[in-house]
Amino acid sequence: MEKNNQRLKILYLYKILTEQTDEEHPIKLPEIIRQLEAFGISAGRKALYEDIDALRAYGLDIISGRGANSGYYVVHRDFELPELKLLADAVSSSRFLTEHKAQKLVEKLGTLASIHEAKQLKRQVYIAGRTKEQNERIYLTIDTIQRAIDDKKQISFKYFKYDLRKRRVYRDSRRICTPIALLWNEERYYLVANYEKYPDKLTNFRVDRMEGAEVLDEPGIYPEEPFDPDDYQNATFSMFSGVPQQVKLRFANHLVNAMIDRFGKSISIHPDGEEHFIVRVDVKAENPLPFFGWLFQFGAEAEILEPAELREAYRTTLQDVLNAHT
């Protein structure tokens, strides 16, 4: 047994250095020797020098500190601490993950840093007291969808909504569709799919409302038009499905940044007098309320010029809201 442990010496040395050291926490040879002994491994200084040189040759960036920081520590890992903090923030604030799953993922991210740096990541799990989704298996659903996309297969799944008692109410039958893409919109994952019930347009499904997703043997059925995720999201408000139509809008000049944030820098901006500009954008307006809600935040500084029926629908909606509050 002792002989086998000796063969594992360099692996345990790798474990000690990567898990316990960073620039602020070097480790000295006597401590390395003590920890190796806890694993049933004896090691002399000369042998450790050779093992450390071997790990350096393998690619592990080990520094020999001097003075107050004397000892050995690992720098330049695959992920630097600021990168891991960024990933931890993204995981922590993702509404599609349950609180439990978010914590577990952040703990796994911590294994890419030293145990000292990992503590900074764990604190970030609680950065926002946000409502988390209750579908614990959503990450498995995402994996199933991605496999179907890669293999160009159809999927089936159960789809549900909540009633007033917060109970899941499942739709009449399993949905069968061809997954086109996964999109992240307004802090949620959506599946964009070619759904046989609506063959003339793409359909969006909230991934957190999907359950029991399975990859089918049937090959996928795809629309003739190539899918452009940027164009698709720019035309979509609140991820409602629909066929895009061109809309002509007029805004006050100071809102130009808001338009670029929403539609991207590729939009054409045309001055309209000294204080306004005009843009033409594609909008899915079969259910116009999400679009109207977005437009209303700009008040009287935003105006629908064309098409006339959409302009009239907006005016009627505003009047209905006013009537409801009088």
Short mmCIF file of N, CA, C and O in Angstrom, two decimals, residues 147-273:
data_model
loop_
_atom_site.label_atom_id
_atom_site.label_comp_id
_atom_site.label_asym_id
_atom_site.label_seq_id
_atom_site.Cartn_x
_atom_site.Cartn_y
_atom_site.Cartn_z
N ARG A 147 -28.89 18.60 -27.59
CA ARG A 147 -28.56 17.35 -28.28
C ARG A 147 -29.42 17.18 -29.52
O ARG A 147 -28.94 16.73 -30.57
N ALA A 148 -30.70 17.52 -29.41
CA ALA A 148 -31.60 17.41 -30.56
C ALA A 148 -31.20 18.38 -31.67
O ALA A 148 -31.26 18.03 -32.86
N ILE A 149 -30.78 19.59 -31.29
CA ILE A 149 -30.33 20.56 -32.29
C ILE A 149 -29.09 20.03 -33.00
O ILE A 149 -28.99 20.09 -34.23
N ASP A 150 -28.14 19.50 -32.23
CA ASP A 150 -26.90 18.98 -32.81
C ASP A 150 -27.16 17.79 -33.73
O ASP A 150 -26.53 17.65 -34.79
N ASP A 151 -28.11 16.93 -33.32
CA ASP A 151 -28.39 15.71 -34.10
C ASP A 151 -29.47 15.92 -35.15
O ASP A 151 -29.82 14.97 -35.87
N LYS A 152 -30.03 17.16 -35.21
CA LYS A 152 -31.09 17.48 -36.18
C LYS A 152 -32.29 16.55 -36.05
O LYS A 152 -32.80 15.99 -37.02
N LYS A 153 -32.75 16.41 -34.80
CA LYS A 153 -33.89 15.55 -34.49
C LYS A 153 -35.03 16.37 -33.89
O LYS A 153 -34.84 17.50 -33.43
N GLN A 154 -36.23 15.80 -33.89
CA GLN A 154 -37.37 16.41 -33.22
C GLN A 154 -37.35 16.05 -31.74
O GLN A 154 -36.68 15.10 -31.32
N ILE A 155 -38.10 16.81 -30.94
CA ILE A 155 -38.25 16.50 -29.53
C ILE A 155 -39.73 16.48 -29.17
O ILE A 155 -40.58 17.02 -29.89
N SER A 156 -40.01 15.85 -28.05
CA SER A 156 -41.36 15.92 -27.48
C SER A 156 -41.23 16.32 -26.01
O SER A 156 -40.22 16.04 -25.37
N PHE A 157 -42.26 16.96 -25.48
CA PHE A 157 -42.23 17.39 -24.09
C PHE A 157 -43.64 17.75 -23.63
O PHE A 157 -44.53 17.98 -24.45
N LYS A 158 -43.80 17.77 -22.32
CA LYS A 158 -45.04 18.26 -21.73
C LYS A 158 -44.86 19.76 -21.45
O LYS A 158 -43.80 20.20 -21.04
N TYR A 159 -45.94 20.52 -21.64
CA TYR A 159 -45.88 21.97 -21.45
C TYR A 159 -46.95 22.34 -20.43
O TYR A 159 -48.08 21.84 -20.49
N PHE A 160 -46.60 23.23 -19.50
CA PHE A 160 -47.57 23.55 -18.45
C PHE A 160 -47.61 25.05 -18.16
O PHE A 160 -46.72 25.81 -18.57
N LYS A 161 -48.64 25.44 -17.46
CA LYS A 161 -48.76 26.79 -16.92
C LYS A 161 -49.27 26.66 -15.49
O LYS A 161 -49.63 25.55 -15.05
N TYR A 162 -49.32 27.76 -14.75
CA TYR A 162 -49.78 27.73 -13.37
C TYR A 162 -51.20 28.29 -13.28
O TYR A 162 -51.56 29.22 -14.01
N ASP A 163 -52.00 27.72 -12.35
CA ASP A 163 -53.33 28.27 -12.11
C ASP A 163 -53.26 29.22 -10.92
O ASP A 163 -52.19 29.50 -10.38
N LEU A 164 -54.41 29.71 -10.47
CA LEU A 164 -54.44 30.69 -9.39
C LEU A 164 -53.96 30.12 -8.06
O LEU A 164 -53.59 30.88 -7.16
N ARG A 165 -53.94 28.82 -7.94
CA ARG A 165 -53.44 28.19 -6.73
C ARG A 165 -51.97 27.78 -6.86
O ARG A 165 -51.45 27.02 -6.06
N LYS A 166 -51.33 28.26 -7.92
CA LYS A 166 -49.92 28.01 -8.20
C LYS A 166 -49.64 26.54 -8.49
O LYS A 166 -48.53 26.05 -8.30
N ARG A 167 -50.65 25.84 -8.98
CA ARG A 167 -50.48 24.44 -9.36
C ARG A 167 -50.18 24.35 -10.85
O ARG A 167 -50.69 25.14 -11.63
N ARG A 168 -49.39 23.34 -11.23
CA ARG A 168 -49.10 23.15 -12.64
C ARG A 168 -50.31 22.57 -13.36
O ARG A 168 -50.89 21.59 -12.91
N VAL A 169 -50.65 23.20 -14.47
CA VAL A 169 -51.73 22.71 -15.31
C VAL A 169 -51.12 22.36 -16.66
O VAL A 169 -50.63 23.24 -17.38
N TYR A 170 -51.14 21.08 -17.01
CA TYR A 170 -50.50 20.62 -18.24
C TYR A 170 -51.44 20.77 -19.43
O TYR A 170 -52.65 20.59 -19.31
N ARG A 171 -50.84 21.12 -20.57
CA ARG A 171 -51.62 21.23 -21.80
C ARG A 171 -52.13 19.85 -22.22
O ARG A 171 -51.73 18.83 -21.69
N ASP A 172 -53.01 19.81 -23.20
CA ASP A 172 -53.75 18.60 -23.52
C ASP A 172 -52.89 17.42 -23.94
O ASP A 172 -53.23 16.27 -23.69
N SER A 173 -51.78 17.64 -24.59
CA SER A 173 -50.95 16.53 -25.07
C SER A 173 -49.49 16.97 -25.12
O SER A 173 -49.18 18.15 -24.97
N ARG A 174 -48.60 16.01 -25.36
CA ARG A 174 -47.19 16.34 -25.49
C ARG A 174 -46.96 17.12 -26.77
O ARG A 174 -47.53 16.82 -27.82
N ARG A 175 -46.14 18.15 -26.67
CA ARG A 175 -45.76 18.92 -27.85
C ARG A 175 -44.66 18.18 -28.61
O ARG A 175 -43.76 17.60 -28.01
N ILE A 176 -44.74 18.20 -29.92
CA ILE A 176 -43.70 17.64 -30.78
C ILE A 176 -43.26 18.73 -31.74
O ILE A 176 -44.10 19.35 -32.41
N CYS A 177 -41.97 19.01 -31.79
CA CYS A 177 -41.49 20.10 -32.63
C CYS A 177 -40.03 19.87 -33.00
O CYS A 177 -39.36 18.99 -32.46
N THR A 178 -39.55 20.69 -33.91
CA THR A 178 -38.14 20.69 -34.29
C THR A 178 -37.45 21.87 -33.61
O THR A 178 -37.78 23.02 -33.89
N PRO A 179 -36.52 21.63 -32.70
CA PRO A 179 -35.83 22.75 -32.05
C PRO A 179 -34.88 23.44 -33.02
O PRO A 179 -34.09 22.78 -33.69
N ILE A 180 -34.98 24.76 -33.08
CA ILE A 180 -34.12 25.56 -33.97
C ILE A 180 -32.98 26.18 -33.19
O ILE A 180 -31.82 26.15 -33.61
N ALA A 181 -33.29 26.77 -32.04
CA ALA A 181 -32.26 27.46 -31.27
C ALA A 181 -32.73 27.67 -29.84
O ALA A 181 -33.93 27.66 -29.55
N LEU A 182 -31.77 27.85 -28.93
CA LEU A 182 -32.04 28.29 -27.57
C LEU A 182 -31.65 29.75 -27.47
O LEU A 182 -30.55 30.14 -27.85
N LEU A 183 -32.57 30.59 -26.97
CA LEU A 183 -32.29 32.01 -26.83
C LEU A 183 -32.46 32.43 -25.38
O LEU A 183 -33.31 31.91 -24.66
N TRP A 184 -31.63 33.38 -24.99
CA TRP A 184 -31.70 33.97 -23.65
C TRP A 184 -32.32 35.34 -23.80
O TRP A 184 -31.77 36.21 -24.48
N ASN A 185 -33.49 35.56 -23.21
CA ASN A 185 -34.20 36.82 -23.37
C ASN A 185 -34.86 37.20 -22.06
O ASN A 185 -35.59 36.40 -21.47
N GLU A 186 -34.59 38.41 -21.60
CA GLU A 186 -35.18 38.93 -20.36
C GLU A 186 -35.02 37.94 -19.21
O GLU A 186 -35.95 37.62 -18.49
N GLU A 187 -33.79 37.43 -19.07
CA GLU A 187 -33.39 36.56 -17.97
C GLU A 187 -34.05 35.19 -17.99
O GLU A 187 -34.13 34.51 -16.97
N ARG A 188 -34.52 34.77 -19.15
CA ARG A 188 -35.11 33.44 -19.27
C ARG A 188 -34.61 32.76 -20.54
O ARG A 188 -34.25 33.41 -21.51
N TYR A 189 -34.63 31.42 -20.49
CA TYR A 189 -34.31 30.62 -21.67
C TYR A 189 -35.59 30.34 -22.45
O TYR A 189 -36.63 30.00 -21.87
N TYR A 190 -35.49 30.46 -23.78
CA TYR A 190 -36.60 30.13 -24.66
C TYR A 190 -36.12 29.16 -25.74
O TYR A 190 -35.00 29.28 -26.24
N LEU A 191 -36.99 28.24 -26.08
CA LEU A 191 -36.76 27.37 -27.23
C LEU A 191 -37.48 27.96 -28.43
O LEU A 191 -38.69 28.22 -28.37
N VAL A 192 -36.75 28.22 -29.50
CA VAL A 192 -37.34 28.61 -30.77
C VAL A 192 -37.49 27.34 -31.59
O VAL A 192 -36.51 26.63 -31.81
N ALA A 193 -38.72 27.06 -32.03
CA ALA A 193 -38.97 25.76 -32.64
C ALA A 193 -39.89 25.89 -33.86
O ALA A 193 -40.66 26.84 -33.99
N ASN A 194 -39.76 24.91 -34.73
CA ASN A 194 -40.70 24.74 -35.84
C ASN A 194 -41.78 23.78 -35.35
O ASN A 194 -41.56 22.57 -35.26
N TYR A 195 -42.96 24.31 -35.03
CA TYR A 195 -44.05 23.57 -34.40
C TYR A 195 -45.14 23.33 -35.42
O TYR A 195 -45.63 24.28 -36.06
N GLU A 196 -45.53 22.06 -35.58
CA GLU A 196 -46.45 21.70 -36.65
C GLU A 196 -47.80 22.39 -36.56
O GLU A 196 -48.48 22.58 -37.55
N LYS A 197 -48.19 22.83 -35.36
CA LYS A 197 -49.48 23.51 -35.19
C LYS A 197 -49.48 24.88 -35.86
O LYS A 197 -50.52 25.38 -36.28
N TYR A 198 -48.30 25.49 -35.95
CA TYR A 198 -48.17 26.81 -36.59
C TYR A 198 -47.06 26.73 -37.63
O TYR A 198 -45.96 27.27 -37.42
N PRO A 199 -47.29 26.09 -38.75
CA PRO A 199 -46.22 25.82 -39.72
C PRO A 199 -45.72 27.06 -40.46
O PRO A 199 -44.65 27.03 -41.05
N ASP A 200 -46.48 28.17 -40.41
CA ASP A 200 -46.08 29.36 -41.17
C ASP A 200 -45.21 30.31 -40.37
O ASP A 200 -44.83 31.37 -40.87
N LYS A 201 -44.87 29.96 -39.14
CA LYS A 201 -44.02 30.83 -38.32
C LYS A 201 -43.32 30.02 -37.26
O LYS A 201 -43.74 28.89 -36.94
N LEU A 202 -42.25 30.55 -36.71
CA LEU A 202 -41.56 29.89 -35.61
C LEU A 202 -42.30 30.14 -34.30
O LEU A 202 -42.96 31.17 -34.13
N THR A 203 -42.21 29.20 -33.39
CA THR A 203 -42.91 29.27 -32.11
C THR A 203 -41.90 29.28 -30.98
O THR A 203 -40.88 28.58 -31.03
N ASN A 204 -42.18 30.05 -29.94
CA ASN A 204 -41.31 30.13 -28.78
C ASN A 204 -41.94 29.38 -27.61
O ASN A 204 -43.14 29.52 -27.34
N PHE A 205 -41.13 28.60 -26.90
CA PHE A 205 -41.56 27.91 -25.69
C PHE A 205 -40.61 28.30 -24.56
O PHE A 205 -39.39 28.29 -24.73
N ARG A 206 -41.17 28.64 -23.40
CA ARG A 206 -40.34 28.89 -22.24
C ARG A 206 -39.78 27.58 -21.73
O ARG A 206 -40.54 26.65 -21.42
N VAL A 207 -38.47 27.48 -21.61
CA VAL A 207 -37.84 26.22 -21.24
C VAL A 207 -38.22 25.82 -19.81
O VAL A 207 -38.36 24.63 -19.51
N ASP A 208 -38.41 26.80 -18.92
CA ASP A 208 -38.76 26.46 -17.54
C ASP A 208 -40.18 25.93 -17.42
O ASP A 208 -40.56 25.42 -16.37
N ARG A 209 -40.99 26.03 -18.50
CA ARG A 209 -42.34 25.48 -18.50
C ARG A 209 -42.40 24.14 -19.25
O ARG A 209 -43.49 23.61 -19.47
N MET A 210 -41.25 23.63 -19.63
CA MET A 210 -41.18 22.35 -20.31
C MET A 210 -40.80 21.26 -19.32
O MET A 210 -40.05 21.50 -18.38
N GLU A 211 -41.32 20.07 -19.54
CA GLU A 211 -41.04 18.96 -18.62
C GLU A 211 -40.96 17.66 -19.41
O GLU A 211 -41.70 17.44 -20.37
N GLY A 212 -40.06 16.78 -19.00
CA GLY A 212 -39.97 15.46 -19.63
C GLY A 212 -39.55 15.50 -21.08
O GLY A 212 -40.03 14.70 -21.89
N ALA A 213 -38.64 16.40 -21.43
CA ALA A 213 -38.20 16.52 -22.84
C ALA A 213 -37.45 15.26 -23.27
O ALA A 213 -36.60 14.75 -22.54
N GLU A 214 -37.75 14.79 -24.48
CA GLU A 214 -37.10 13.60 -25.03
C GLU A 214 -36.72 13.86 -26.49
O GLU A 214 -37.47 14.52 -27.23
N VAL A 215 -35.57 13.34 -26.89
CA VAL A 215 -35.15 13.41 -28.29
C VAL A 215 -35.81 12.25 -29.04
O VAL A 215 -35.75 11.09 -28.60
N LEU A 216 -36.46 12.54 -30.16
CA LEU A 216 -37.14 11.53 -30.95
C LEU A 216 -36.24 11.04 -32.08
O LEU A 216 -35.24 11.67 -32.42
N ASP A 217 -36.62 9.94 -32.70
CA ASP A 217 -35.86 9.41 -33.83
C ASP A 217 -36.16 10.16 -35.12
O ASP A 217 -35.37 10.12 -36.07
N GLU A 218 -37.30 10.86 -35.18
CA GLU A 218 -37.71 11.54 -36.39
C GLU A 218 -36.78 12.71 -36.71
O GLU A 218 -36.42 13.48 -35.81
N PRO A 219 -36.37 12.85 -37.97
CA PRO A 219 -35.51 13.98 -38.34
C PRO A 219 -36.26 15.30 -38.23
O PRO A 219 -37.49 15.35 -38.37
N GLY A 220 -35.52 16.36 -37.99
CA GLY A 220 -36.12 17.68 -37.85
C GLY A 220 -36.69 18.19 -39.15
O GLY A 220 -36.25 17.84 -40.24
N ILE A 221 -37.70 19.05 -39.03
CA ILE A 221 -38.33 19.71 -40.18
C ILE A 221 -38.04 21.21 -40.05
O ILE A 221 -38.44 21.84 -39.06
N TYR A 222 -37.36 21.77 -41.03
CA TYR A 222 -36.85 23.13 -40.89
C TYR A 222 -37.49 24.09 -41.89
O TYR A 222 -37.85 23.69 -43.01
N PRO A 223 -37.66 25.36 -41.51
CA PRO A 223 -38.20 26.36 -42.44
C PRO A 223 -37.21 26.64 -43.56
O PRO A 223 -36.01 26.40 -43.43
N GLU A 224 -37.72 27.16 -44.65
CA GLU A 224 -36.86 27.45 -45.80
C GLU A 224 -35.91 28.61 -45.51
O GLU A 224 -34.76 28.60 -45.93
N GLU A 225 -36.40 29.62 -44.79
CA GLU A 225 -35.59 30.79 -44.50
C GLU A 225 -34.55 30.46 -43.43
O GLU A 225 -34.88 29.84 -42.41
N PRO A 226 -33.28 30.85 -43.61
CA PRO A 226 -32.28 30.61 -42.57
C PRO A 226 -32.61 31.41 -41.31
O PRO A 226 -33.19 32.51 -41.39
N PHE A 227 -32.25 30.85 -40.18
CA PHE A 227 -32.56 31.48 -38.90
C PHE A 227 -31.43 32.40 -38.48
O PHE A 227 -30.28 32.00 -38.40
N ASP A 228 -31.77 33.68 -38.21
CA ASP A 228 -30.80 34.66 -37.72
C ASP A 228 -31.22 35.05 -36.30
O ASP A 228 -32.22 35.75 -36.12
N PRO A 229 -30.50 34.59 -35.28
CA PRO A 229 -30.93 34.85 -33.90
C PRO A 229 -30.98 36.34 -33.54
O PRO A 229 -31.85 36.76 -32.78
N ASP A 230 -30.06 37.14 -34.09
CA ASP A 230 -30.07 38.56 -33.77
C ASP A 230 -31.32 39.24 -34.34
O ASP A 230 -32.02 39.99 -33.64
N ASP A 231 -31.61 39.00 -35.62
CA ASP A 231 -32.80 39.59 -36.23
C ASP A 231 -34.06 39.11 -35.52
O ASP A 231 -35.02 39.88 -35.31
N TYR A 232 -34.07 37.84 -35.14
CA TYR A 232 -35.25 37.26 -34.50
C TYR A 232 -35.53 37.93 -33.16
O TYR A 232 -36.66 38.31 -32.86
N GLN A 233 -34.49 38.09 -32.36
CA GLN A 233 -34.70 38.70 -31.04
C GLN A 233 -35.01 40.19 -31.14
O GLN A 233 -35.80 40.72 -30.35
N ASN A 234 -34.39 40.88 -32.09
CA ASN A 234 -34.66 42.31 -32.23
C ASN A 234 -36.11 42.58 -32.58
O ASN A 234 -36.67 43.61 -32.20
N ALA A 235 -36.73 41.66 -33.32
CA ALA A 235 -38.12 41.85 -33.74
C ALA A 235 -39.12 41.35 -32.71
O ALA A 235 -40.32 41.54 -32.87
N THR A 236 -38.63 40.71 -31.64
CA THR A 236 -39.50 40.03 -30.68
C THR A 236 -39.57 40.81 -29.38
O THR A 236 -38.56 41.23 -28.84
N PHE A 237 -40.80 40.99 -28.89
CA PHE A 237 -41.02 41.63 -27.60
C PHE A 237 -41.68 40.62 -26.67
O PHE A 237 -42.70 40.03 -27.00
N SER A 238 -41.04 40.41 -25.49
CA SER A 238 -41.52 39.43 -24.51
C SER A 238 -41.62 38.03 -25.10
O SER A 238 -42.39 37.21 -24.64
N MET A 239 -40.85 37.77 -26.15
CA MET A 239 -40.75 36.45 -26.77
C MET A 239 -42.08 35.89 -27.24
O MET A 239 -42.30 34.69 -27.27
N PHE A 240 -43.02 36.77 -27.64
CA PHE A 240 -44.23 36.29 -28.28
C PHE A 240 -43.91 35.92 -29.71
O PHE A 240 -43.17 36.61 -30.41
N SER A 241 -44.50 34.81 -30.17
CA SER A 241 -44.27 34.37 -31.54
C SER A 241 -45.05 35.25 -32.50
O SER A 241 -45.98 35.95 -32.13
N GLY A 242 -44.69 35.17 -33.77
CA GLY A 242 -45.41 35.93 -34.78
C GLY A 242 -44.57 36.16 -36.01
O GLY A 242 -43.39 35.81 -36.05
N VAL A 243 -45.19 36.74 -37.01
CA VAL A 243 -44.51 37.07 -38.26
C VAL A 243 -44.12 38.55 -38.21
O VAL A 243 -44.97 39.41 -37.96
N PRO A 244 -42.85 38.89 -38.42
CA PRO A 244 -42.44 40.29 -38.33
C PRO A 244 -43.08 41.15 -39.42
O PRO A 244 -43.33 40.69 -40.54
N GLN A 245 -43.35 42.39 -39.07
CA GLN A 245 -43.78 43.39 -40.05
C GLN A 245 -42.96 44.66 -39.82
O GLN A 245 -42.52 44.93 -38.72
N GLN A 246 -42.75 45.41 -40.89
CA GLN A 246 -41.94 46.61 -40.76
C GLN A 246 -42.76 47.74 -40.16
O GLN A 246 -43.90 47.98 -40.56
N VAL A 247 -42.16 48.41 -39.18
CA VAL A 247 -42.82 49.50 -38.48
C VAL A 247 -41.94 50.74 -38.57
O VAL A 247 -40.72 50.67 -38.37
N LYS A 248 -42.56 51.87 -38.87
CA LYS A 248 -41.86 53.15 -38.95
C LYS A 248 -42.12 53.93 -37.67
O LYS A 248 -43.28 54.17 -37.30
N LEU A 249 -41.03 54.29 -36.97
CA LEU A 249 -41.14 54.94 -35.67
C LEU A 249 -40.41 56.28 -35.67
O LEU A 249 -39.41 56.46 -36.37
N ARG A 250 -40.90 57.20 -34.84
CA ARG A 250 -40.30 58.53 -34.71
C ARG A 250 -39.98 58.78 -33.24
O ARG A 250 -40.83 58.58 -32.37
N PHE A 251 -38.72 59.20 -32.96
CA PHE A 251 -38.28 59.40 -31.59
C PHE A 251 -37.58 60.74 -31.43
O PHE A 251 -37.03 61.29 -32.40
N ALA A 252 -37.56 61.21 -30.18
CA ALA A 252 -36.74 62.37 -29.84
C ALA A 252 -35.26 61.96 -29.93
O ALA A 252 -34.90 60.83 -29.65
N ASN A 253 -34.42 62.91 -30.30
CA ASN A 253 -33.01 62.60 -30.57
C ASN A 253 -32.29 61.93 -29.39
O ASN A 253 -31.44 61.06 -29.60
N HIS A 254 -32.62 62.31 -28.17
CA HIS A 254 -31.87 61.79 -27.03
C HIS A 254 -32.16 60.30 -26.78
O HIS A 254 -31.50 59.66 -25.96
N LEU A 255 -33.13 59.73 -27.51
CA LEU A 255 -33.46 58.32 -27.35
C LEU A 255 -32.70 57.42 -28.31
O LEU A 255 -32.96 56.22 -28.37
N VAL A 256 -31.74 57.97 -29.03
CA VAL A 256 -31.02 57.17 -30.02
C VAL A 256 -30.29 56.00 -29.37
O VAL A 256 -30.22 54.90 -29.94
N ASN A 257 -29.74 56.21 -28.17
CA ASN A 257 -29.03 55.12 -27.49
C ASN A 257 -29.98 53.99 -27.11
O ASN A 257 -29.62 52.80 -27.18
N ALA A 258 -31.20 54.35 -26.70
CA ALA A 258 -32.19 53.33 -26.36
C ALA A 258 -32.54 52.50 -27.59
O ALA A 258 -32.77 51.28 -27.49
N MET A 259 -32.58 53.12 -28.76
CA MET A 259 -32.91 52.39 -29.98
C MET A 259 -31.77 51.44 -30.37
O MET A 259 -32.00 50.31 -30.80
N ILE A 260 -30.54 51.92 -30.22
CA ILE A 260 -29.39 51.07 -30.54
C ILE A 260 -29.32 49.89 -29.57
O ILE A 260 -29.03 48.76 -29.97
N ASP A 261 -29.60 50.15 -28.28
CA ASP A 261 -29.61 49.07 -27.29
C ASP A 261 -30.65 48.01 -27.66
O ASP A 261 -30.42 46.81 -27.47
N ARG A 262 -31.79 48.44 -28.18
CA ARG A 262 -32.89 47.50 -28.46
C ARG A 262 -32.74 46.80 -29.80
O ARG A 262 -32.97 45.59 -29.92
N PHE A 263 -32.34 47.52 -30.84
CA PHE A 263 -32.36 46.98 -32.19
C PHE A 263 -30.96 46.76 -32.79
O PHE A 263 -30.83 46.21 -33.87
N GLY A 264 -29.93 47.22 -32.10
CA GLY A 264 -28.58 47.02 -32.60
C GLY A 264 -28.09 48.19 -33.44
O GLY A 264 -28.86 49.04 -33.90
N LYS A 265 -26.78 48.25 -33.67
CA LYS A 265 -26.17 49.36 -34.39
C LYS A 265 -26.40 49.30 -35.89
O LYS A 265 -26.06 50.24 -36.61
N SER A 266 -26.97 48.19 -36.37
CA SER A 266 -27.19 48.07 -37.81
C SER A 266 -28.42 48.82 -38.30
O SER A 266 -28.63 48.93 -39.51
N ILE A 267 -29.25 49.33 -37.40
CA ILE A 267 -30.46 50.04 -37.84
C ILE A 267 -30.08 51.35 -38.54
O ILE A 267 -29.07 51.99 -38.23
N SER A 268 -30.91 51.73 -39.50
CA SER A 268 -30.72 52.99 -40.22
C SER A 268 -31.47 54.10 -39.49
O SER A 268 -32.67 53.97 -39.22
N ILE A 269 -30.76 55.15 -39.15
CA ILE A 269 -31.33 56.29 -38.43
C ILE A 269 -31.39 57.48 -39.37
O ILE A 269 -30.37 57.89 -39.93
N HIS A 270 -32.58 58.05 -39.54
CA HIS A 270 -32.77 59.18 -40.46
C HIS A 270 -33.25 60.40 -39.69
O HIS A 270 -34.31 60.34 -39.03
N PRO A 271 -32.52 61.50 -39.71
CA PRO A 271 -32.96 62.72 -39.03
C PRO A 271 -34.31 63.19 -39.55
O PRO A 271 -34.60 63.09 -40.75
N ASP A 272 -35.12 63.71 -38.64
CA ASP A 272 -36.43 64.26 -38.99
C ASP A 272 -36.56 65.61 -38.29
O ASP A 272 -37.05 65.70 -37.17
N GLY A 273 -36.09 66.65 -38.97
CA GLY A 273 -36.01 67.94 -38.32
C GLY A 273 -34.81 67.99 -37.40
O GLY A 273 -33.90 67.16 -37.47
#
